[in-house]
Amino acid sequence: MNFIDAITLEVADTEAAERFYTTAFGLGPELRFRASQEPSTGFRGYTLSLTVSQPANADALIEAAVAAGATVIKPAAKSLWGYGGTVQAPDGAIWKIATSAKKNTAPATREIDDIVLLLGVADVAASKKFYVEQGLTVGKSFGRVYVEFEAGSSPVKLALYKRKALAKDAGVSPEGTGSHRIAICGTAPFTDPDGFAWETSALAAQS
C-alpha cells in the first residue's frame, strides 16, 4: 500500500514557514519545507485540512494561525456538515480547519485529529483510477465528485475533489497558474494527471 509520509511545501523562506506552522498548528515532521522561487499565481490546486473534534478547537487553531500571520479567507461558521473556516498561511498555502460537530463538549484545545491533503483535479474518476493503480486503497467514494483514500499508518490522508468545487469550498477563485508549490512524500516517485509530484520519502528509502 502506498502512503504519505509527509508533505513538502515549497516556500520562499523555510525558517519563517517552519516558525509559522509550529506556532500556529503545532505541526512537526509531517510537514517539511523546501526553498523555491517557482512562479505561482492564484489557486494552487490543493488545500490542506485539519479536522478537529469540536468548534472551540477549530476557533483556537484559526485564532493561533491569524496571530502567527495567516489571513482569514472564510471566517469560521456553522454549516450543514458542521463548523469550520479557511485561512491562508504566509507562504500561500490554504488551510481549512473544520469539525463535523456543531456543539462543544469540552474545554478548547488545539488538538488535531487528522491532516487531509485535498487535491483539486480535472477528472475525479480518472485520478481515482490512477491512484488505485499506484497502490492506494479507496476509503470513501462519491461518484465523480469526491474520493478519500485510506490513510493506514500515514500521518496525512489523501482525498480528491473537483478543482472548481475545492476552490469554492476554500473560498477562492479556481483560476491559477504556475507551480503547485507542493510535493508529496510517499513510497515511489511519480507525477499524477494534474501535475502533483510525489517523491520517495526518507522512510520508504530506508525500507
Coordinates of N, CA and C in Angstrom, one line a residue:
M1 N 0.8 -1.2 0.0 CA 0.0 0.0 0.0 C 0.9 1.3 0.0
N2 N 0.6 2.2 -0.9 CA 1.3 3.5 -0.9 C 0.9 4.3 0.4
F3 N 1.7 5.2 0.7 CA 1.3 6.0 1.9 C 1.9 7.4 1.7
I4 N 1.5 8.4 2.5 CA 2.0 9.7 2.6 C 2.8 9.8 3.9
D5 N 4.1 9.9 3.7 CA 5.0 10.1 4.9 C 5.0 11.5 5.4
A6 N 4.9 12.5 4.4 CA 5.0 13.9 4.8 C 4.6 14.7 3.6
I7 N 4.3 16.0 3.8 CA 4.0 16.9 2.8 C 5.2 17.9 2.8
T8 N 5.7 18.2 1.6 CA 6.7 19.3 1.4 C 6.1 20.5 0.8
L9 N 6.1 21.6 1.5 CA 5.7 22.9 1.0 C 6.9 23.6 0.4
E10 N 6.8 24.1 -0.8 CA 7.8 24.9 -1.4 C 7.6 26.4 -1.1
V11 N 8.5 27.0 -0.3 CA 8.2 28.3 0.2 C 9.4 29.2 -0.1
A12 N 9.2 30.5 0.1 CA 10.3 31.5 -0.2 C 11.3 31.5 1.0
D13 N 10.8 31.3 2.2 CA 11.6 31.4 3.4 C 11.3 30.2 4.3
T14 N 12.2 29.2 4.3 CA 11.9 27.9 5.1 C 11.9 28.2 6.6
E15 N 12.7 29.0 7.1 CA 12.7 29.3 8.5 C 11.4 29.9 9.0
A16 N 11.0 30.9 8.2 CA 9.7 31.6 8.5 C 8.5 30.6 8.5
A17 N 8.5 29.8 7.5 CA 7.5 28.8 7.3 C 7.4 27.8 8.5
E18 N 8.6 27.3 8.9 CA 8.7 26.4 10.0 C 8.2 27.1 11.3
R19 N 8.6 28.3 11.4 CA 8.2 29.1 12.6 C 6.6 29.3 12.6
F20 N 6.1 29.6 11.5 CA 4.6 29.8 11.4 C 3.9 28.5 11.8
Y21 N 4.2 27.4 11.1 CA 3.4 26.2 11.3 C 3.6 25.6 12.7
T22 N 4.8 25.8 13.3 CA 5.0 25.3 14.7 C 4.1 26.2 15.6
T23 N 4.1 27.5 15.4 CA 3.4 28.4 16.3 C 1.9 28.2 16.1
A24 N 1.4 28.2 14.9 CA 0.0 28.2 14.6 C -0.7 26.9 14.8
F25 N -0.1 25.8 14.3 CA -0.7 24.5 14.4 C 0.0 23.4 15.2
G26 N 1.2 23.7 15.6 CA 2.0 22.7 16.3 C 2.4 21.5 15.5
L27 N 2.5 21.7 14.2 CA 2.9 20.6 13.3 C 4.3 20.3 13.3
G28 N 4.7 19.0 13.1 CA 6.1 18.6 13.2 C 6.6 18.0 11.9
P29 N 7.0 16.7 12.0 CA 7.7 16.0 10.9 C 6.8 15.7 9.7
E30 N 5.4 15.8 9.9 CA 4.5 15.5 8.8 C 4.5 16.7 7.8
L31 N 5.2 17.8 8.2 CA 5.2 18.9 7.2 C 6.7 19.3 7.1
R32 N 7.1 19.4 5.8 CA 8.5 19.8 5.5 C 8.5 21.0 4.6
F33 N 9.7 21.6 4.5 CA 9.8 22.9 3.7 C 11.0 22.8 2.8
R34 N 10.8 23.4 1.6 CA 11.9 23.5 0.7 C 11.9 24.9 0.0
A35 N 13.0 25.5 -0.1 CA 13.1 26.8 -0.7 C 12.8 26.7 -2.2
S36 N 11.9 27.6 -2.6 CA 11.6 27.7 -4.1 C 11.1 29.1 -4.5
Q37 N 11.5 29.5 -5.7 CA 11.1 30.7 -6.2 C 10.3 30.5 -7.5
E38 N 9.8 29.2 -7.7 CA 9.0 28.9 -8.8 C 7.7 29.8 -8.9
P39 N 7.4 30.4 -10.0 CA 6.3 31.3 -10.1 C 5.0 30.5 -9.9
S40 N 4.1 31.1 -9.2 CA 2.8 30.5 -8.8 C 1.8 31.6 -8.6
T41 N 0.7 31.7 -9.3 CA -0.3 32.7 -9.1 C -1.7 32.1 -8.9
G42 N -2.5 32.7 -8.1 CA -3.9 32.3 -7.8 C -3.9 31.0 -7.1
F43 N -5.0 30.2 -7.3 CA -5.2 28.9 -6.6 C -4.2 27.9 -7.1
R44 N -3.6 27.2 -6.1 CA -2.5 26.3 -6.4 C -3.1 24.9 -6.7
G45 N -4.4 24.7 -6.5 CA -5.0 23.4 -6.9 C -5.1 22.4 -5.7
Y46 N -4.8 22.9 -4.5 CA -5.0 22.0 -3.4 C -5.3 22.8 -2.1
T47 N -5.8 22.1 -1.1 CA -5.9 22.7 0.2 C -5.5 21.6 1.2
L48 N -5.1 22.0 2.4 CA -4.8 21.2 3.5 C -5.8 21.4 4.5
S49 N -6.4 20.3 5.1 CA -7.4 20.4 6.1 C -6.9 19.8 7.4
L50 N -7.3 20.5 8.5 CA -7.1 20.0 9.8 C -8.5 19.7 10.4
T51 N -8.8 18.5 10.7 CA -10.1 18.1 11.3 C -9.9 18.0 12.8
V52 N -10.9 18.5 13.5 CA -10.8 18.6 15.0 C -12.1 18.1 15.5
S53 N -12.2 17.9 16.9 CA -13.4 17.3 17.5 C -14.5 18.2 17.8
Q54 N -14.3 19.5 17.8 CA -15.4 20.4 18.2 C -15.1 21.8 17.7
P55 N -16.1 22.7 17.6 CA -16.0 24.0 17.1 C -15.0 24.9 17.9
A56 N -14.9 24.7 19.2 CA -14.0 25.5 20.0 C -12.5 25.2 19.6
N57 N -12.2 24.0 19.2 CA -10.8 23.7 18.8 C -10.5 24.3 17.5
A58 N -11.5 24.3 16.6 CA -11.3 25.0 15.3 C -11.1 26.5 15.5
D59 N -11.8 27.1 16.4 CA -11.6 28.5 16.7 C -10.2 28.8 17.2
A60 N -9.8 27.9 18.1 CA -8.5 28.1 18.7 C -7.4 28.0 17.7
L61 N -7.5 27.0 16.8 CA -6.4 26.9 15.7 C -6.5 28.1 14.8
I62 N -7.6 28.5 14.4 CA -7.8 29.7 13.5 C -7.2 30.9 14.1
E63 N -7.5 31.1 15.4 CA -7.0 32.3 16.1 C -5.5 32.3 16.2
A64 N -4.9 31.1 16.5 CA -3.5 30.9 16.6 C -2.8 31.2 15.2
A65 N -3.5 30.7 14.2 CA -2.9 30.9 12.8 C -2.9 32.4 12.5
V66 N -4.0 33.1 12.7 CA -4.1 34.5 12.4 C -3.0 35.3 13.3
A67 N -2.9 34.9 14.5 CA -1.9 35.6 15.4 C -0.5 35.4 14.9
A68 N -0.3 34.3 14.2 CA 1.1 34.0 13.7 C 1.3 34.5 12.3
G69 N 0.3 35.1 11.7 CA 0.5 35.8 10.4 C -0.4 35.3 9.3
A70 N -1.4 34.4 9.5 CA -2.3 33.9 8.5 C -3.3 34.9 8.2
T71 N -4.0 34.8 7.0 CA -5.1 35.7 6.6 C -6.3 34.8 6.5
V72 N -7.4 35.4 7.1 CA -8.7 34.6 7.0 C -9.3 34.8 5.6
I73 N -9.7 33.6 5.0 CA -10.3 33.6 3.7 C -11.9 33.5 4.0
K74 N -12.2 32.4 4.7 CA -13.6 32.2 5.1 C -13.7 32.2 6.6
P75 N -14.3 33.1 7.3 CA -14.5 33.1 8.7 C -15.2 31.8 9.2
A76 N -14.8 31.3 10.3 CA -15.4 30.1 10.8 C -16.9 30.3 11.1
A77 N -17.7 29.3 10.6 CA -19.2 29.4 10.7 C -19.8 28.0 10.7
K78 N -21.0 27.9 11.1 CA -21.8 26.7 11.1 C -22.3 26.4 9.7
S79 N -22.4 25.2 9.3 CA -22.9 24.8 8.0 C -23.7 23.5 8.2
L80 N -24.2 23.0 7.1 CA -25.0 21.7 7.1 C -24.1 20.6 7.6
W81 N -22.8 20.6 7.3 CA -21.9 19.5 7.6 C -21.2 19.6 8.9
G82 N -21.2 20.8 9.5 CA -20.5 21.0 10.8 C -20.1 22.5 11.0
Y83 N -18.8 22.7 11.2 CA -18.4 24.0 11.6 C -16.9 24.2 11.1
G84 N -16.5 25.3 10.5 CA -15.2 25.5 10.2 C -14.9 26.7 9.3
G85 N -13.7 27.0 9.0 CA -13.3 28.2 8.2 C -12.0 27.9 7.5
T86 N -11.5 28.8 6.7 CA -10.3 28.6 6.0 C -9.4 29.9 6.1
V87 N -8.1 29.6 6.2 CA -7.1 30.7 6.3 C -6.0 30.4 5.3
Q88 N -5.3 31.5 4.9 CA -4.1 31.3 4.0 C -2.9 31.6 4.8
A89 N -1.9 30.7 4.8 CA -0.7 30.9 5.5 C 0.2 31.9 4.8
P90 N 1.2 32.5 5.5 CA 2.0 33.5 4.8 C 2.7 33.0 3.6
D91 N 3.0 31.7 3.5 CA 3.6 31.1 2.3 C 2.6 30.9 1.1
G92 N 1.3 31.1 1.3 CA 0.4 31.0 0.3 C -0.5 29.7 0.4
A93 N -0.1 28.7 1.2 CA -0.9 27.5 1.3 C -2.3 27.8 2.0
I94 N -3.3 27.2 1.5 CA -4.7 27.4 2.1 C -5.0 26.2 3.0
W95 N -5.4 26.5 4.2 CA -5.7 25.6 5.2 C -7.2 25.7 5.6
K96 N -7.9 24.6 5.7 CA -9.2 24.5 6.2 C -9.2 23.9 7.6
I97 N -9.8 24.5 8.6 CA -9.9 23.9 9.9 C -11.4 23.7 10.2
A98 N -11.7 22.4 10.4 CA -13.1 22.1 10.5 C -13.4 20.9 11.4
T99 N -14.7 20.8 11.8 CA -15.2 19.7 12.6 C -16.6 19.3 12.1
S100 N -17.0 18.1 12.2 CA -18.4 17.7 11.9 C -19.3 17.9 13.1
A101 N -18.7 18.2 14.2 CA -19.6 18.5 15.4 C -20.1 19.9 15.3
K102 N -21.2 20.2 15.9 CA -21.8 21.5 15.9 C -21.9 22.1 17.3
K103 N -21.5 21.3 18.3 CA -21.6 21.8 19.7 C -20.3 21.4 20.4
N104 N -19.9 22.2 21.4 CA -18.7 22.0 22.2 C -19.0 21.0 23.3
T105 N -18.1 20.1 23.6 CA -18.4 19.2 24.7 C -17.3 19.2 25.7
A106 N -16.2 20.0 25.5 CA -15.1 20.0 26.4 C -14.4 21.4 26.3
P107 N -13.5 21.7 27.2 CA -12.7 22.9 27.0 C -11.9 22.9 25.7
A108 N -11.7 24.1 25.2 CA -11.0 24.2 23.9 C -9.5 23.8 24.0
T109 N -9.1 23.1 23.0 CA -7.7 22.7 22.9 C -7.3 22.9 21.4
R110 N -6.0 22.8 21.1 CA -5.5 22.9 19.7 C -5.2 21.5 19.2
E111 N -5.8 20.5 19.7 CA -5.5 19.1 19.3 C -6.1 18.8 17.9
I112 N -5.3 18.3 17.1 CA -5.7 17.9 15.7 C -6.0 16.4 15.6
D113 N -7.1 16.1 15.0 CA -7.5 14.7 14.8 C -6.9 14.1 13.5
D114 N -7.0 14.8 12.4 CA -6.5 14.4 11.1 C -6.0 15.5 10.3
I115 N -5.0 15.2 9.5 CA -4.5 16.1 8.5 C -4.9 15.5 7.1
V116 N -5.6 16.3 6.3 CA -6.0 15.8 5.0 C -5.5 16.7 3.9
L117 N -4.9 16.1 2.9 CA -4.5 16.8 1.7 C -5.6 16.6 0.6
L118 N -6.2 17.7 0.2 CA -7.3 17.6 -0.8 C -6.7 18.1 -2.1
L119 N -6.6 17.3 -3.1 CA -6.2 17.7 -4.5 C -7.3 18.1 -5.3
G120 N -7.3 19.2 -5.9 CA -8.3 19.6 -6.9 C -8.0 19.1 -8.3
V121 N -8.8 18.2 -8.8 CA -8.5 17.5 -10.0 C -9.5 17.8 -11.1
A122 N -9.0 17.6 -12.4 CA -9.9 17.8 -13.5 C -11.0 16.7 -13.7
D123 N -10.6 15.5 -13.4 CA -11.5 14.3 -13.5 C -11.3 13.4 -12.3
V124 N -12.2 13.4 -11.4 CA -12.1 12.6 -10.2 C -12.0 11.1 -10.5
A125 N -12.8 10.6 -11.4 CA -12.8 9.2 -11.7 C -11.5 8.8 -12.3
A126 N -10.9 9.6 -13.2 CA -9.6 9.2 -13.8 C -8.5 9.3 -12.8
S127 N -8.5 10.3 -11.9 CA -7.5 10.4 -10.9 C -7.6 9.3 -9.9
K128 N -8.9 8.9 -9.6 CA -9.1 7.8 -8.6 C -8.5 6.5 -9.2
K129 N -8.7 6.3 -10.5 CA -8.2 5.1 -11.1 C -6.6 5.1 -11.1
F130 N -6.1 6.3 -11.4 CA -4.6 6.5 -11.4 C -4.0 6.1 -10.0
Y131 N -4.6 6.7 -9.0 CA -4.1 6.4 -7.6 C -4.3 5.0 -7.1
V132 N -5.4 4.4 -7.5 CA -5.6 3.0 -7.2 C -4.4 2.1 -7.8
E133 N -4.1 2.5 -9.1 CA -3.0 1.8 -9.7 C -1.6 2.0 -9.1
Q134 N -1.5 3.1 -8.3 CA -0.3 3.4 -7.6 C -0.2 2.7 -6.2
G135 N -1.3 2.0 -5.9 CA -1.3 1.3 -4.6 C -2.1 1.8 -3.5
L136 N -2.9 2.9 -3.8 CA -3.7 3.4 -2.7 C -5.1 2.7 -2.7
T137 N -5.7 2.6 -1.5 CA -6.9 2.0 -1.3 C -8.0 3.0 -1.0
V138 N -9.1 2.9 -1.8 CA -10.2 3.8 -1.6 C -10.9 3.5 -0.3
G139 N -11.2 4.6 0.5 CA -11.9 4.5 1.7 C -13.3 5.0 1.5
K140 N -13.5 6.1 0.9 CA -14.9 6.6 0.6 C -14.9 7.1 -0.9
S141 N -16.0 6.9 -1.5 CA -16.1 7.4 -2.9 C -17.5 7.9 -3.2
F142 N -17.6 9.1 -3.7 CA -18.9 9.6 -4.1 C -18.9 10.0 -5.6
G143 N -19.0 8.9 -6.4 CA -19.0 9.0 -7.8 C -17.9 9.8 -8.4
R144 N -18.2 10.8 -9.2 CA -17.2 11.7 -9.8 C -17.0 13.0 -9.1
V145 N -17.5 13.0 -7.8 CA -17.4 14.2 -7.0 C -16.3 14.2 -6.0
Y146 N -16.1 13.1 -5.3 CA -15.1 13.1 -4.2 C -14.7 11.7 -3.9
V147 N -13.4 11.6 -3.6 CA -12.8 10.3 -3.3 C -11.8 10.5 -2.1
E148 N -11.9 9.6 -1.1 CA -11.0 9.7 0.0 C -10.3 8.3 0.1
F149 N -9.0 8.3 0.3 CA -8.2 7.1 0.4 C -7.9 6.8 1.8
E150 N -7.8 5.5 2.1 CA -7.5 5.0 3.4 C -6.1 5.5 3.8
A151 N -5.9 6.0 5.0 CA -4.6 6.5 5.4 C -3.7 5.4 6.0
G152 N -4.3 4.4 6.5 CA -3.4 3.4 7.2 C -2.6 4.0 8.3
S153 N -1.3 3.8 8.3 CA -0.5 4.4 9.3 C 0.1 5.8 8.9
S154 N -0.4 6.3 7.7 CA 0.1 7.6 7.2 C -0.4 8.7 8.1
P155 N 0.5 9.7 8.4 CA 0.1 10.9 9.2 C -0.8 11.8 8.4
V156 N -0.9 11.7 7.0 CA -1.6 12.6 6.2 C -2.6 11.7 5.3
K157 N -3.8 12.1 5.3 CA -4.8 11.4 4.5 C -5.0 12.1 3.1
L158 N -5.2 11.4 2.1 CA -5.3 12.0 0.7 C -6.8 11.9 0.3
A159 N -7.3 13.0 -0.4 CA -8.6 13.0 -0.9 C -8.6 13.8 -2.2
L160 N -9.5 13.5 -3.1 CA -9.6 14.1 -4.4 C -11.0 14.8 -4.5
Y161 N -11.0 16.0 -5.1 CA -12.2 16.8 -5.3 C -12.1 17.5 -6.6
K162 N -13.2 17.8 -7.2 CA -13.1 18.6 -8.5 C -12.5 20.0 -8.1
R163 N -11.6 20.4 -9.0 CA -10.9 21.7 -8.8 C -11.8 22.9 -8.4
K164 N -12.8 23.1 -9.2 CA -13.7 24.2 -9.0 C -14.4 24.1 -7.7
A165 N -14.8 22.9 -7.4 CA -15.6 22.6 -6.1 C -14.6 22.9 -4.9
L166 N -13.4 22.4 -5.1 CA -12.4 22.6 -4.0 C -12.2 24.1 -3.7
A167 N -12.0 24.8 -4.8 CA -11.7 26.3 -4.7 C -12.9 27.0 -4.1
K168 N -14.1 26.6 -4.5 CA -15.3 27.2 -3.9 C -15.4 26.9 -2.4
D169 N -15.1 25.7 -2.0 CA -15.1 25.3 -0.6 C -14.1 26.1 0.2
A170 N -13.0 26.4 -0.4 CA -11.9 27.1 0.2 C -12.3 28.6 0.3
G171 N -13.1 29.1 -0.7 CA -13.5 30.5 -0.7 C -12.6 31.3 -1.6
V172 N -12.0 30.7 -2.7 CA -11.2 31.4 -3.6 C -11.6 31.1 -5.0
S173 N -11.1 31.9 -6.0 CA -11.3 31.6 -7.4 C -10.5 30.4 -7.8
P174 N -11.1 29.6 -8.7 CA -10.3 28.4 -9.2 C -9.2 28.6 -10.1
E175 N -9.1 29.9 -10.6 CA -8.0 30.2 -11.6 C -6.7 30.2 -10.9
G176 N -5.7 29.7 -11.6 CA -4.3 29.7 -11.1 C -3.3 29.2 -12.1
T177 N -2.1 29.7 -12.0 CA -1.1 29.2 -13.0 C 0.2 29.0 -12.3
G178 N 1.1 28.2 -12.9 CA 2.5 28.0 -12.4 C 2.5 26.8 -11.5
S179 N 3.5 26.8 -10.6 CA 3.8 25.7 -9.8 C 2.7 25.4 -8.7
H180 N 2.5 24.1 -8.4 CA 1.6 23.8 -7.3 C 2.2 24.2 -5.9
R181 N 3.6 24.3 -5.9 CA 4.4 24.6 -4.7 C 4.2 23.6 -3.6
I182 N 4.0 22.3 -4.0 CA 3.9 21.3 -3.0 C 4.4 20.0 -3.6
A183 N 5.0 19.1 -2.8 CA 5.4 17.8 -3.2 C 4.9 16.8 -2.1
I184 N 4.6 15.6 -2.5 CA 4.0 14.6 -1.6 C 5.1 13.5 -1.4
C185 N 5.4 13.3 -0.2 CA 6.5 12.2 0.1 C 5.8 10.9 0.3
G186 N 6.1 9.9 -0.5 CA 5.4 8.6 -0.4 C 6.4 7.5 -0.7
T187 N 5.9 6.4 -1.2 CA 6.7 5.2 -1.4 C 7.5 5.2 -2.7
A188 N 7.0 6.0 -3.7 CA 7.6 5.9 -5.0 C 7.4 7.3 -5.7
P189 N 8.4 7.7 -6.6 CA 8.2 8.9 -7.3 C 7.3 8.8 -8.5
F190 N 6.4 9.7 -8.7 CA 5.6 9.8 -9.9 C 4.9 11.2 -9.9
T191 N 4.3 11.5 -11.0 CA 3.5 12.7 -11.2 C 2.1 12.3 -11.6
D192 N 1.1 12.8 -10.9 CA -0.3 12.4 -11.2 C -0.8 13.2 -12.4
P193 N -2.0 12.9 -12.9 CA -2.6 13.5 -14.1 C -2.7 15.0 -14.0
D194 N -2.8 15.6 -12.8 CA -2.9 17.0 -12.6 C -1.6 17.7 -12.2
G195 N -0.5 17.0 -12.4 CA 0.8 17.6 -12.2 C 1.3 17.7 -10.8
F196 N 0.6 17.0 -9.8 CA 1.1 16.9 -8.5 C 2.2 15.8 -8.4
A197 N 3.4 16.3 -7.9 CA 4.5 15.4 -7.8 C 4.7 14.6 -6.5
W198 N 4.9 13.3 -6.6 CA 5.3 12.5 -5.5 C 6.7 12.2 -5.5
E199 N 7.3 12.2 -4.3 CA 8.8 11.9 -4.2 C 8.9 10.8 -3.2
T200 N 10.0 10.0 -3.3 CA 10.3 8.9 -2.4 C 10.7 9.5 -1.1
S201 N 9.9 9.1 0.0 CA 10.2 9.6 1.3 C 11.4 9.0 1.9
A202 N 12.0 9.6 2.9 CA 13.1 9.0 3.6 C 12.8 7.7 4.2
L203 N 11.6 7.6 4.7 CA 11.1 6.3 5.3 C 11.1 5.2 4.3
A204 N 10.6 5.5 3.1 CA 10.5 4.5 2.1 C 11.9 4.1 1.6
A205 N 12.7 5.1 1.5 CA 14.1 4.8 1.0 C 14.9 3.9 2.0
Q206 N 14.5 3.9 3.2 CA 15.2 3.1 4.2 C 14.7 1.7 4.3
S207 N 13.4 1.5 3.8 CA 12.8 0.2 3.9 C 13.3 -0.8 2.8

